[in-house]
mmCIF file of C-alpha atoms and ligand atoms in Angstrom:
data_model
loop_
_atom_site.group_PDB
_atom_site.id
_atom_site.type_symbol
_atom_site.label_atom_id
_atom_site.label_comp_id
_atom_site.label_asym_id
_atom_site.label_seq_id
_atom_site.Cartn_x
_atom_site.Cartn_y
_atom_site.Cartn_z
ATOM 1 C CA UNK A 32 89.109 26.965 148.995
ATOM 2 C CA UNK A 33 90.787 30.071 150.788
ATOM 3 C CA UNK A 34 88.927 32.783 152.446
ATOM 4 C CA UNK A 35 89.076 34.784 149.796
ATOM 5 C CA UNK A 36 87.414 32.485 147.430
ATOM 6 C CA UNK A 37 84.356 32.944 149.168
ATOM 7 C CA UNK A 38 82.420 35.458 147.181
ATOM 8 C CA UNK A 39 79.771 37.461 148.944
ATOM 9 C CA UNK A 40 76.811 39.025 147.387
ATOM 10 C CA UNK A 41 75.060 41.458 149.454
ATOM 11 C CA UNK A 42 71.340 42.050 148.978
ATOM 12 C CA UNK A 43 69.994 45.314 150.704
ATOM 13 C CA UNK A 44 72.669 48.434 150.104
ATOM 14 C CA UNK A 45 71.076 50.708 152.981
ATOM 15 C CA UNK A 46 72.369 52.297 156.004
ATOM 16 C CA UNK A 47 73.970 49.109 157.858
ATOM 17 C CA UNK A 48 75.603 47.607 154.702
ATOM 18 C CA UNK A 49 78.594 50.066 154.647
ATOM 19 C CA UNK A 50 79.811 48.695 157.870
ATOM 20 C CA UNK A 51 79.535 44.914 156.234
ATOM 21 C CA UNK A 52 81.584 46.398 153.781
ATOM 22 C CA UNK A 53 84.077 48.150 155.586
ATOM 23 C CA UNK A 54 84.624 45.231 157.898
ATOM 24 C CA UNK A 55 84.539 42.861 155.014
ATOM 25 C CA UNK A 56 87.453 44.996 153.601
ATOM 26 C CA UNK A 57 89.321 44.594 156.879
ATOM 27 C CA UNK A 58 89.012 40.869 157.053
ATOM 28 C CA UNK A 59 89.915 40.511 153.583
ATOM 29 C CA UNK A 60 86.920 38.827 152.347
ATOM 30 C CA UNK A 61 85.766 38.833 148.921
ATOM 31 C CA UNK A 62 82.810 41.059 147.667
ATOM 32 C CA UNK A 63 81.341 40.088 144.605
ATOM 33 C CA UNK A 64 78.652 42.983 144.471
ATOM 34 C CA UNK A 65 75.251 44.050 145.511
ATOM 35 C CA UNK A 66 71.339 44.138 145.310
ATOM 36 C CA UNK A 67 68.970 46.694 146.035
ATOM 37 C CA UNK A 68 65.427 47.333 144.504
ATOM 38 C CA UNK A 69 66.481 51.037 144.481
ATOM 39 C CA UNK A 70 69.394 50.955 141.655
ATOM 40 C CA UNK A 71 70.341 54.378 143.138
ATOM 41 C CA UNK A 72 71.195 53.302 146.408
ATOM 42 C CA UNK A 73 73.008 50.455 144.365
ATOM 43 C CA UNK A 74 74.924 52.829 142.038
ATOM 44 C CA UNK A 75 76.071 54.900 145.291
ATOM 45 C CA UNK A 76 77.163 51.580 147.224
ATOM 46 C CA UNK A 77 78.969 50.651 144.218
ATOM 47 C CA UNK A 78 80.812 54.369 143.508
ATOM 48 C CA UNK A 79 81.754 54.159 147.250
ATOM 49 C CA UNK A 80 83.093 50.687 147.580
ATOM 50 C CA UNK A 81 83.763 49.940 144.279
ATOM 51 C CA UNK A 82 81.231 46.738 143.721
ATOM 52 C CA UNK A 83 82.390 44.859 140.842
ATOM 53 C CA UNK A 84 78.614 43.949 140.177
ATOM 54 C CA UNK A 85 75.287 45.779 141.120
ATOM 55 C CA UNK A 86 71.396 44.936 140.336
ATOM 56 C CA UNK A 87 68.036 45.802 140.961
ATOM 57 C CA UNK A 88 67.165 42.246 140.974
ATOM 58 C CA UNK A 89 68.151 40.075 143.650
ATOM 59 C CA UNK A 90 68.170 36.997 141.742
ATOM 60 C CA UNK A 91 70.393 38.130 139.396
ATOM 61 C CA UNK A 92 73.137 38.456 142.205
ATOM 62 C CA UNK A 93 72.391 35.259 143.661
ATOM 63 C CA UNK A 94 72.850 33.630 140.180
ATOM 64 C CA UNK A 95 76.195 35.029 139.923
ATOM 65 C CA UNK A 96 78.743 32.336 139.749
ATOM 66 C CA UNK A 97 80.987 33.657 142.029
ATOM 67 C CA UNK A 98 78.476 34.394 145.220
ATOM 68 C CA UNK A 99 78.548 31.655 147.286
ATOM 69 C CA UNK A 100 77.120 33.442 150.110
ATOM 70 C CA UNK A 101 74.307 35.662 150.101
ATOM 71 C CA UNK A 102 74.107 38.293 152.654
ATOM 72 C CA UNK A 103 70.478 39.540 153.419
ATOM 73 C CA UNK A 104 70.593 43.177 154.676
ATOM 74 C CA UNK A 105 67.023 43.859 154.032
ATOM 75 C CA UNK A 106 64.589 44.883 156.946
ATOM 76 C CA UNK A 107 63.215 42.071 158.814
ATOM 77 C CA UNK A 108 59.582 44.383 158.764
ATOM 78 C CA UNK A 109 57.867 41.653 156.643
ATOM 79 C CA UNK A 110 57.917 38.224 156.232
ATOM 80 C CA UNK A 111 57.410 38.692 152.361
ATOM 81 C CA UNK A 112 60.203 40.881 152.155
ATOM 82 C CA UNK A 113 62.940 38.397 153.353
ATOM 83 C CA UNK A 114 61.207 34.859 152.762
ATOM 84 C CA UNK A 115 61.488 35.206 149.015
ATOM 85 C CA UNK A 116 65.269 36.132 149.228
ATOM 86 C CA UNK A 117 65.799 33.069 151.497
ATOM 87 C CA UNK A 118 64.118 30.803 149.436
ATOM 88 C CA UNK A 119 65.586 31.437 146.217
ATOM 89 C CA UNK A 120 69.514 31.628 147.559
ATOM 90 C CA UNK A 121 68.336 28.206 149.277
ATOM 91 C CA UNK A 122 67.216 27.034 146.050
ATOM 92 C CA UNK A 123 70.300 27.503 144.437
ATOM 93 C CA UNK A 124 72.415 26.146 146.901
ATOM 94 C CA UNK A 125 74.142 29.398 148.327
ATOM 95 C CA UNK A 126 74.898 29.694 151.899
ATOM 96 C CA UNK A 127 73.160 32.284 153.498
ATOM 97 C CA UNK A 128 73.948 35.402 156.384
ATOM 98 C CA UNK A 129 70.883 36.863 157.307
ATOM 99 C CA UNK A 130 71.099 40.313 159.281
ATOM 100 C CA UNK A 131 69.439 40.063 163.153
ATOM 101 C CA UNK A 132 66.651 39.549 163.794
ATOM 102 C CA UNK A 133 66.145 36.564 162.163
ATOM 103 C CA UNK A 134 62.620 37.688 162.274
ATOM 104 C CA UNK A 135 60.854 39.304 165.193
ATOM 105 C CA UNK A 136 58.025 36.640 165.560
ATOM 106 C CA UNK A 137 58.627 33.241 166.254
ATOM 107 C CA UNK A 138 56.024 31.761 163.526
ATOM 108 C CA UNK A 139 58.228 33.934 160.789
ATOM 109 C CA UNK A 140 61.907 32.957 162.345
ATOM 110 C CA UNK A 141 60.277 29.335 162.061
ATOM 111 C CA UNK A 142 59.453 29.712 158.283
ATOM 112 C CA UNK A 143 62.831 30.844 157.634
ATOM 113 C CA UNK A 144 64.459 27.851 158.968
ATOM 114 C CA UNK A 145 61.868 25.530 157.306
ATOM 115 C CA UNK A 146 62.972 26.854 153.737
ATOM 116 C CA UNK A 147 66.753 26.511 154.680
ATOM 117 C CA UNK A 148 65.870 23.166 156.112
ATOM 118 C CA UNK A 149 64.198 21.942 153.114
ATOM 119 C CA UNK A 150 67.201 22.907 150.972
ATOM 120 C CA UNK A 151 70.005 21.802 153.313
ATOM 121 C CA UNK A 152 71.929 25.115 152.864
ATOM 122 C CA UNK A 153 73.772 26.705 156.116
ATOM 123 C CA UNK A 154 72.434 29.912 157.395
ATOM 124 C CA UNK A 155 74.006 32.137 160.077
ATOM 125 C CA UNK A 156 72.374 34.519 161.568
ATOM 126 C CA UNK A 157 74.414 37.939 161.967
ATOM 127 C CA UNK A 158 74.145 38.276 165.761
ATOM 128 C CA UNK A 159 77.520 40.717 165.605
ATOM 129 C CA UNK A 160 77.495 41.522 169.384
ATOM 130 C CA UNK A 161 79.167 38.171 169.878
ATOM 131 C CA UNK A 162 82.122 39.326 167.678
ATOM 132 C CA UNK A 163 82.195 43.106 169.367
ATOM 133 C CA UNK A 164 85.994 43.289 170.223
ATOM 134 C CA UNK A 165 85.200 43.985 173.906
ATOM 135 C CA UNK A 166 82.785 41.397 173.877
ATOM 136 C CA UNK A 167 85.599 38.743 172.774
ATOM 137 C CA UNK A 168 87.526 40.378 175.305
ATOM 138 C CA UNK A 169 85.200 39.979 178.226
ATOM 139 C CA UNK A 170 84.558 36.434 176.880
ATOM 140 C CA UNK A 171 87.990 35.348 177.151
ATOM 141 C CA UNK A 172 88.147 36.753 181.050
ATOM 142 C CA UNK A 173 85.031 35.078 181.216
ATOM 143 C CA UNK A 174 85.910 31.738 180.304
ATOM 144 C CA UNK A 175 89.039 31.995 182.962
ATOM 145 C CA UNK A 176 87.293 30.452 186.323
ATOM 146 C CA UNK A 177 90.586 31.879 188.436
ATOM 147 C CA UNK A 178 89.619 35.371 187.573
ATOM 148 C CA UNK A 179 85.865 34.788 187.623
ATOM 149 C CA UNK A 180 85.507 31.956 189.791
ATOM 150 C CA UNK A 181 81.620 30.827 189.368
ATOM 151 C CA UNK A 182 79.562 33.496 187.321
ATOM 152 C CA UNK A 183 76.082 34.074 188.771
ATOM 153 C CA UNK A 184 75.014 37.497 187.294
ATOM 154 C CA UNK A 185 74.994 39.535 184.361
ATOM 155 C CA UNK A 186 73.499 42.918 183.538
ATOM 156 C CA UNK A 187 73.072 44.720 180.217
ATOM 157 C CA UNK A 188 71.875 48.329 180.136
ATOM 158 C CA UNK A 189 70.775 50.258 176.877
ATOM 159 C CA UNK A 190 70.183 53.931 178.022
ATOM 160 C CA UNK A 191 69.001 56.400 174.890
ATOM 161 C CA UNK A 192 66.500 58.121 173.385
ATOM 162 C CA UNK A 193 64.948 57.191 169.756
ATOM 163 C CA UNK A 194 63.656 59.562 167.415
ATOM 164 C CA UNK A 195 63.117 57.699 164.228
ATOM 165 C CA UNK A 196 61.018 60.241 162.301
ATOM 166 C CA UNK A 197 57.547 59.097 160.566
ATOM 167 C CA UNK A 198 58.982 57.624 157.284
ATOM 168 C CA UNK A 199 61.403 55.483 158.411
ATOM 169 C CA UNK A 200 60.724 51.518 158.833
ATOM 170 C CA UNK A 201 62.451 51.280 162.285
ATOM 171 C CA UNK A 202 60.441 51.351 165.559
ATOM 172 C CA UNK A 203 57.250 51.109 163.355
ATOM 173 C CA UNK A 204 56.782 47.487 164.494
ATOM 174 C CA UNK A 205 55.448 47.353 168.444
ATOM 175 C CA UNK A 206 58.318 44.898 168.997
ATOM 176 C CA UNK A 207 61.229 47.169 168.028
ATOM 177 C CA UNK A 208 62.781 47.421 171.152
ATOM 178 C CA UNK A 209 63.138 43.595 171.750
ATOM 179 C CA UNK A 210 63.145 42.397 168.281
ATOM 180 C CA UNK A 211 65.925 44.873 167.100
ATOM 181 C CA UNK A 212 67.966 45.924 169.926
ATOM 182 C CA UNK A 213 67.378 43.568 173.005
ATOM 183 C CA UNK A 214 67.984 40.537 170.392
ATOM 184 C CA UNK A 215 71.554 41.585 170.466
ATOM 185 C CA UNK A 216 71.615 41.084 174.313
ATOM 186 C CA UNK A 217 69.523 37.627 174.242
ATOM 187 C CA UNK A 218 71.907 36.180 171.498
ATOM 188 C CA UNK A 219 74.897 37.442 173.755
ATOM 189 C CA UNK A 220 73.980 36.050 176.909
ATOM 190 C CA UNK A 221 73.024 32.843 175.363
ATOM 191 C CA UNK A 222 76.589 32.562 173.651
ATOM 192 C CA UNK A 223 78.258 33.051 177.067
ATOM 193 C CA UNK A 224 75.488 31.240 179.599
ATOM 194 C CA UNK A 225 73.674 28.552 177.197
ATOM 195 C CA UNK A 226 70.316 28.146 176.957
ATOM 196 C CA UNK A 227 67.690 30.118 178.968
ATOM 197 C CA UNK A 228 65.263 28.593 181.505
ATOM 198 C CA UNK A 229 62.930 31.290 182.206
ATOM 199 C CA UNK A 230 61.545 34.606 181.434
ATOM 200 C CA UNK A 231 59.907 37.157 182.900
ATOM 201 C CA UNK A 232 59.747 40.963 181.728
ATOM 202 C CA UNK A 233 57.836 44.496 182.332
ATOM 203 C CA UNK A 234 57.487 46.662 179.502
ATOM 204 C CA UNK A 235 56.733 50.522 179.466
ATOM 205 C CA UNK A 236 55.990 53.167 177.057
ATOM 206 C CA UNK A 237 56.633 57.000 176.658
ATOM 207 C CA UNK A 238 53.809 58.311 174.424
ATOM 208 C CA UNK A 239 55.764 61.341 173.489
ATOM 209 C CA UNK A 240 57.720 59.134 171.185
ATOM 210 C CA UNK A 241 54.807 59.265 168.584
ATOM 211 C CA UNK A 242 56.479 57.572 165.864
ATOM 212 C CA UNK A 243 57.852 54.519 167.799
ATOM 213 C CA UNK A 244 55.206 51.806 168.009
ATOM 214 C CA UNK A 245 54.696 49.446 171.225
ATOM 215 C CA UNK A 246 56.785 50.051 174.050
ATOM 216 C CA UNK A 247 59.884 52.097 174.202
ATOM 217 C CA UNK A 248 61.337 50.254 177.704
ATOM 218 C CA UNK A 249 62.019 46.764 178.404
ATOM 219 C CA UNK A 250 63.342 45.050 181.300
ATOM 220 C CA UNK A 251 63.936 41.354 181.509
ATOM 221 C CA UNK A 252 64.585 38.925 183.802
ATOM 222 C CA UNK A 253 66.418 35.711 182.549
ATOM 223 C CA UNK A 254 67.056 32.672 184.708
ATOM 224 C CA UNK A 255 69.430 30.425 182.788
ATOM 225 C CA UNK A 256 69.384 26.513 183.085
ATOM 226 C CA UNK A 257 72.776 26.560 184.567
ATOM 227 C CA UNK A 258 71.636 28.802 187.503
ATOM 228 C CA UNK A 259 72.847 31.847 186.079
ATOM 229 C CA UNK A 260 70.545 35.262 186.227
ATOM 230 C CA UNK A 261 70.777 38.068 183.765
ATOM 231 C CA UNK A 262 68.437 41.978 183.668
ATOM 232 C CA UNK A 263 68.722 42.894 180.540
ATOM 233 C CA UNK A 264 67.483 46.794 180.138
ATOM 234 C CA UNK A 265 66.688 48.487 177.173
ATOM 235 C CA UNK A 266 65.390 52.009 177.832
ATOM 236 C CA UNK A 267 64.915 54.069 174.917
ATOM 237 C CA UNK A 268 63.040 56.839 176.283
ATOM 238 C CA UNK A 269 65.919 58.399 178.252
ATOM 239 C CA UNK A 270 66.140 61.993 177.953
ATOM 240 C CA UNK A 271 68.953 62.386 180.605
ATOM 241 C CA UNK A 272 72.709 63.238 180.072
ATOM 242 C CA UNK A 273 73.897 59.725 181.059
ATOM 243 C CA UNK A 274 73.729 57.784 177.745
ATOM 244 C CA UNK A 275 74.790 54.366 177.220
ATOM 245 C CA UNK A 276 73.527 54.146 173.758
ATOM 246 C CA UNK A 277 74.039 51.154 171.377
ATOM 247 C CA UNK A 278 76.733 50.031 170.533
ATOM 248 C CA UNK A 279 78.339 50.844 173.864
ATOM 249 C CA UNK A 280 75.553 49.496 176.239
ATOM 250 C CA UNK A 281 77.433 48.989 179.718
ATOM 251 C CA UNK A 282 77.857 45.596 180.642
ATOM 252 C CA UNK A 283 78.606 43.571 184.226
ATOM 253 C CA UNK A 284 79.278 40.171 184.518
ATOM 254 C CA UNK A 285 79.988 38.986 188.537
ATOM 255 C CA UNK A 286 81.531 35.655 189.415
ATOM 256 C CA UNK A 287 82.118 34.974 192.982
ATOM 257 C CA UNK A 288 85.814 35.628 192.767
ATOM 258 C CA UNK A 289 85.878 38.577 190.158
ATOM 259 C CA UNK A 290 83.803 41.157 188.101
ATOM 260 C CA UNK A 291 83.946 42.465 184.429
ATOM 261 C CA UNK A 292 82.789 45.752 183.714
ATOM 262 C CA UNK A 293 82.578 46.630 180.006
ATOM 263 C CA UNK A 294 81.411 47.649 176.459
ATOM 264 C CA UNK A 295 82.488 46.814 172.986
ATOM 265 C CA UNK A 296 85.344 49.414 173.457
ATOM 266 C CA UNK A 297 86.580 49.213 177.149
ATOM 267 C CA UNK A 298 87.110 46.781 179.723
ATOM 268 C CA UNK A 299 87.752 46.796 183.191
ATOM 269 C CA UNK A 300 88.501 43.645 185.208
ATOM 270 C CA UNK A 301 88.374 43.478 189.205
ATOM 271 C CA UNK A 302 89.337 40.457 190.776
ATOM 272 C CA UNK A 303 88.389 39.455 194.852
ATOM 273 C CA UNK A 304 92.035 39.304 195.559
ATOM 274 C CA UNK A 305 92.852 42.274 194.628
ATOM 275 C CA UNK A 306 94.097 42.161 190.875
ATOM 276 C CA UNK A 307 92.790 44.716 188.574
ATOM 277 C CA UNK A 308 92.999 45.027 185.067
ATOM 278 C CA UNK A 309 92.498 47.655 182.116
ATOM 279 C CA UNK A 310 93.497 45.722 178.826
ATOM 280 C CA UNK A 311 93.515 48.036 175.635
ATOM 281 C CA UNK A 312 90.179 46.510 173.359
ATOM 282 C CA UNK A 313 91.196 46.908 169.558
ATOM 283 C CA UNK A 314 88.565 47.996 167.078
ATOM 284 C CA UNK A 315 84.945 49.115 167.734
ATOM 285 C CA UNK A 316 81.575 47.417 166.886
ATOM 286 C CA UNK A 317 81.086 49.173 163.854
ATOM 287 C CA UNK A 318 82.696 48.137 161.950
ATOM 288 C CA UNK A 319 84.851 45.397 163.252
ATOM 289 C CA UNK A 320 81.775 43.310 164.555
ATOM 290 C CA UNK A 321 80.537 42.828 161.032
ATOM 291 C CA UNK A 322 83.977 41.589 159.499
ATOM 292 C CA UNK A 323 84.766 39.532 162.647
ATOM 293 C CA UNK A 324 81.367 37.725 162.092
ATOM 294 C CA UNK A 325 81.426 37.390 158.541
ATOM 295 C CA UNK A 326 84.890 35.856 158.628
ATOM 296 C CA UNK A 327 83.759 33.735 161.538
ATOM 297 C CA UNK A 328 80.926 31.822 158.902
ATOM 298 C CA UNK A 329 83.570 31.788 155.784
ATOM 299 C CA UNK A 330 86.222 30.299 158.172
ATOM 300 C CA UNK A 331 83.897 27.694 159.322
ATOM 301 C CA UNK A 332 82.565 26.678 155.861
ATOM 302 C CA UNK A 333 85.840 26.682 154.693
ATOM 303 C CA UNK A 334 86.734 24.085 157.238
ATOM 304 C CA UNK A 335 83.690 22.311 157.385
ATOM 305 C CA UNK A 336 82.900 23.022 160.835
ATOM 306 C CA UNK A 337 80.077 24.511 162.953
ATOM 307 C CA UNK A 338 79.604 28.042 163.391
ATOM 308 C CA UNK A 339 78.011 29.948 165.987
ATOM 309 C CA UNK A 340 74.257 31.378 165.766
ATOM 310 C CA UNK A 341 73.080 29.123 163.362
ATOM 311 C CA UNK A 342 69.354 29.765 162.298
ATOM 312 C CA UNK A 343 68.519 26.683 164.326
ATOM 313 C CA UNK A 344 70.320 27.992 167.492
ATOM 314 C CA UNK A 345 69.022 31.352 166.581
ATOM 315 C CA UNK A 346 65.364 30.487 167.022
ATOM 316 C CA UNK A 347 66.035 29.898 170.786
ATOM 317 C CA UNK A 348 66.883 33.743 170.789
ATOM 318 C CA UNK A 349 63.769 34.429 168.987
ATOM 319 C CA UNK A 350 61.658 32.551 171.465
ATOM 320 C CA UNK A 351 62.824 35.014 174.149
ATOM 321 C CA UNK A 352 61.498 37.766 172.051
ATOM 322 C CA UNK A 353 58.159 35.855 172.036
ATOM 323 C CA UNK A 354 58.121 34.883 175.684
ATOM 324 C CA UNK A 355 58.729 38.554 176.511
ATOM 325 C CA UNK A 356 55.673 39.463 175.325
ATOM 326 C CA UNK A 357 53.548 36.931 176.722
ATOM 327 C CA UNK A 358 55.315 37.348 180.234
ATOM 328 C CA UNK A 359 54.512 41.352 180.036
ATOM 329 C CA UNK A 360 51.304 40.903 178.913
ATOM 330 C CA UNK A 361 49.911 38.009 181.500
ATOM 331 C CA UNK A 362 52.423 39.068 184.131
ATOM 332 C CA UNK A 363 53.929 35.738 184.397
ATOM 333 C CA UNK A 364 57.331 33.661 183.869
ATOM 334 C CA UNK A 365 57.490 32.035 180.777
ATOM 335 C CA UNK A 366 59.553 28.815 179.722
ATOM 336 C CA UNK A 367 60.925 29.811 176.238
ATOM 337 C CA UNK A 368 61.471 26.066 175.273
ATOM 338 C CA UNK A 369 57.393 25.360 175.480
ATOM 339 C CA UNK A 370 57.240 27.920 172.658
ATOM 340 C CA UNK A 371 59.590 25.802 170.621
ATOM 341 C CA UNK A 372 57.753 22.474 170.871
HETATM 342 N N1 NAD B 683 73.916 43.677 163.504
HETATM 343 C C1 NAD B 683 73.417 44.974 163.497
HETATM 344 O O1 NAD B 683 74.354 45.856 164.332
HETATM 345 C C2 NAD B 683 72.807 45.957 162.772
HETATM 346 C C3 NAD B 683 72.439 47.213 162.861
HETATM 347 C C4 NAD B 683 71.582 47.931 161.836
HETATM 348 C C5 NAD B 683 70.702 47.428 161.076
HETATM 349 N N2 NAD B 683 70.788 45.695 161.208
HETATM 350 C C6 NAD B 683 69.934 45.074 160.868
HETATM 351 O O2 NAD B 683 69.928 44.864 159.138
HETATM 352 C C7 NAD B 683 68.592 45.407 158.560
HETATM 353 C C8 NAD B 683 68.709 46.347 157.574
HETATM 354 O O3 NAD B 683 68.768 47.911 158.480
HETATM 355 P P1 NAD B 683 69.179 48.979 157.616
HETATM 356 O O4 NAD B 683 69.522 50.108 158.743
HETATM 357 O O5 NAD B 683 70.518 48.783 156.576
HETATM 358 O O6 NAD B 683 67.588 49.261 156.789
HETATM 359 P P2 NAD B 683 67.713 50.458 155.356
HETATM 360 O O7 NAD B 683 66.631 50.695 155.310
HETATM 361 O O8 NAD B 683 68.466 51.556 155.477
HETATM 362 O O9 NAD B 683 68.132 49.660 154.334
HETATM 363 C C9 NAD B 683 67.471 48.294 153.705
HETATM 364 C C10 NAD B 683 67.927 48.255 152.067
HETATM 365 O O10 NAD B 683 67.360 47.050 151.719
HETATM 366 C C11 NAD B 683 66.377 47.854 150.277
HETATM 367 N N3 NAD B 683 65.629 46.694 149.876
HETATM 368 C C12 NAD B 683 64.616 46.620 150.872
HETATM 369 N N4 NAD B 683 63.891 45.183 150.018
HETATM 370 C C13 NAD B 683 64.759 45.023 149.160
HETATM 371 C C14 NAD B 683 64.516 43.623 148.508
HETATM 372 N N5 NAD B 683 63.528 42.942 148.238
HETATM 373 N N6 NAD B 683 65.615 43.561 147.371
HETATM 374 C C15 NAD B 683 66.665 44.260 147.644
HETATM 375 N N7 NAD B 683 66.973 45.403 148.319
HETATM 376 C C16 NAD B 683 65.648 45.503 149.269
HETATM 377 C C17 NAD B 683 65.823 48.881 150.811
HETATM 378 O O11 NAD B 683 65.832 49.572 149.197
HETATM 379 C C18 NAD B 683 67.362 49.767 151.237
HETATM 380 O O12 NAD B 683 68.148 50.264 150.767
HETATM 381 C C19 NAD B 683 67.649 45.325 159.570
HETATM 382 O O13 NAD B 683 67.010 44.296 159.442
HETATM 383 C C20 NAD B 683 68.183 45.752 160.820
HETATM 384 O O14 NAD B 683 67.735 44.890 161.742
HETATM 385 C C21 NAD B 683 71.511 45.546 162.131
#
């Protein structure tokens, strides 16, 4: 088969689906159609993106003979919302691509993984931070010992204000900051540095953000099994004038020979020997990371090769979310592997 034979069906045609569709068009991927419980939304997407097929019943879309990959873009707010879609797609033997976070709670995520395992279908989690143009370029430099030497430290900082409104589902789960935002960073640093040995976290809350449930600030310290340390800061209560919002959170990776300072659109590399580079980054997180991540999945399926961010692997990123809340509540270091037993 060719890339263009892997027909994609999108379940959920809300806010972020447009970036999926724009990214897939850039990559020459085949979109068969979409489903949304709101037919009005489905019609809007059909008009804008010329979708060949729309429905308000995801089962009709999944049953479409040309749909080979079910792209699940419904909110992760309830297990009952995502699990039936995963189960139906898996029972029909379709490959599944599911938006991050796979689930905000480890128990829920395990249920999804058990379901795809039962039917033996592949499922990739759309942790597209890994595929954002600036991240891909930074990874290229990170893997070069001549430039970086031994990497020992990474910091990521998101700094912005969130104000979702009373009716939006966003930020209504008490895990919002970690499960919606920091999960981008957990998956990213795991991709770069491997598995995490321990987690220590502090959380804070700005009570004036009345429509955000739970913490609004999180500082998470990670120690990797290879000894690298990372600080993942998500400050969503910042009213100041030096914003570093998602998708241009600031990232620093330090080695004993060089440092990379970057975000998804810009990068600067400086070495201890005086070399300095500011290569141009082509593209942005929105929509390029969306197209890149689906293209990675399609190419892996087409060549029968492993892919990044498999559902099984992603359980380890969700376990970090879980570890953060235990750590902050009990003021102690938590070993995420112990949560996966
Ligand atoms: N990777 C990223 O960078 C990124 C960015 C934004 C959002 N997301 C994730 O994407 C998901 C969706 O976010 P959004 O902002 O598009 O939400 P949204 O509320 O704008 O859209 C969700 C859509 O799903 C539809 N829907 C809900 N239940 C359904 C069902 N059972 N069947 C069919 N359609 C259903 C809704 O009607 C709505 O149109 C979330 O999990 C979010 O975390 C990821």
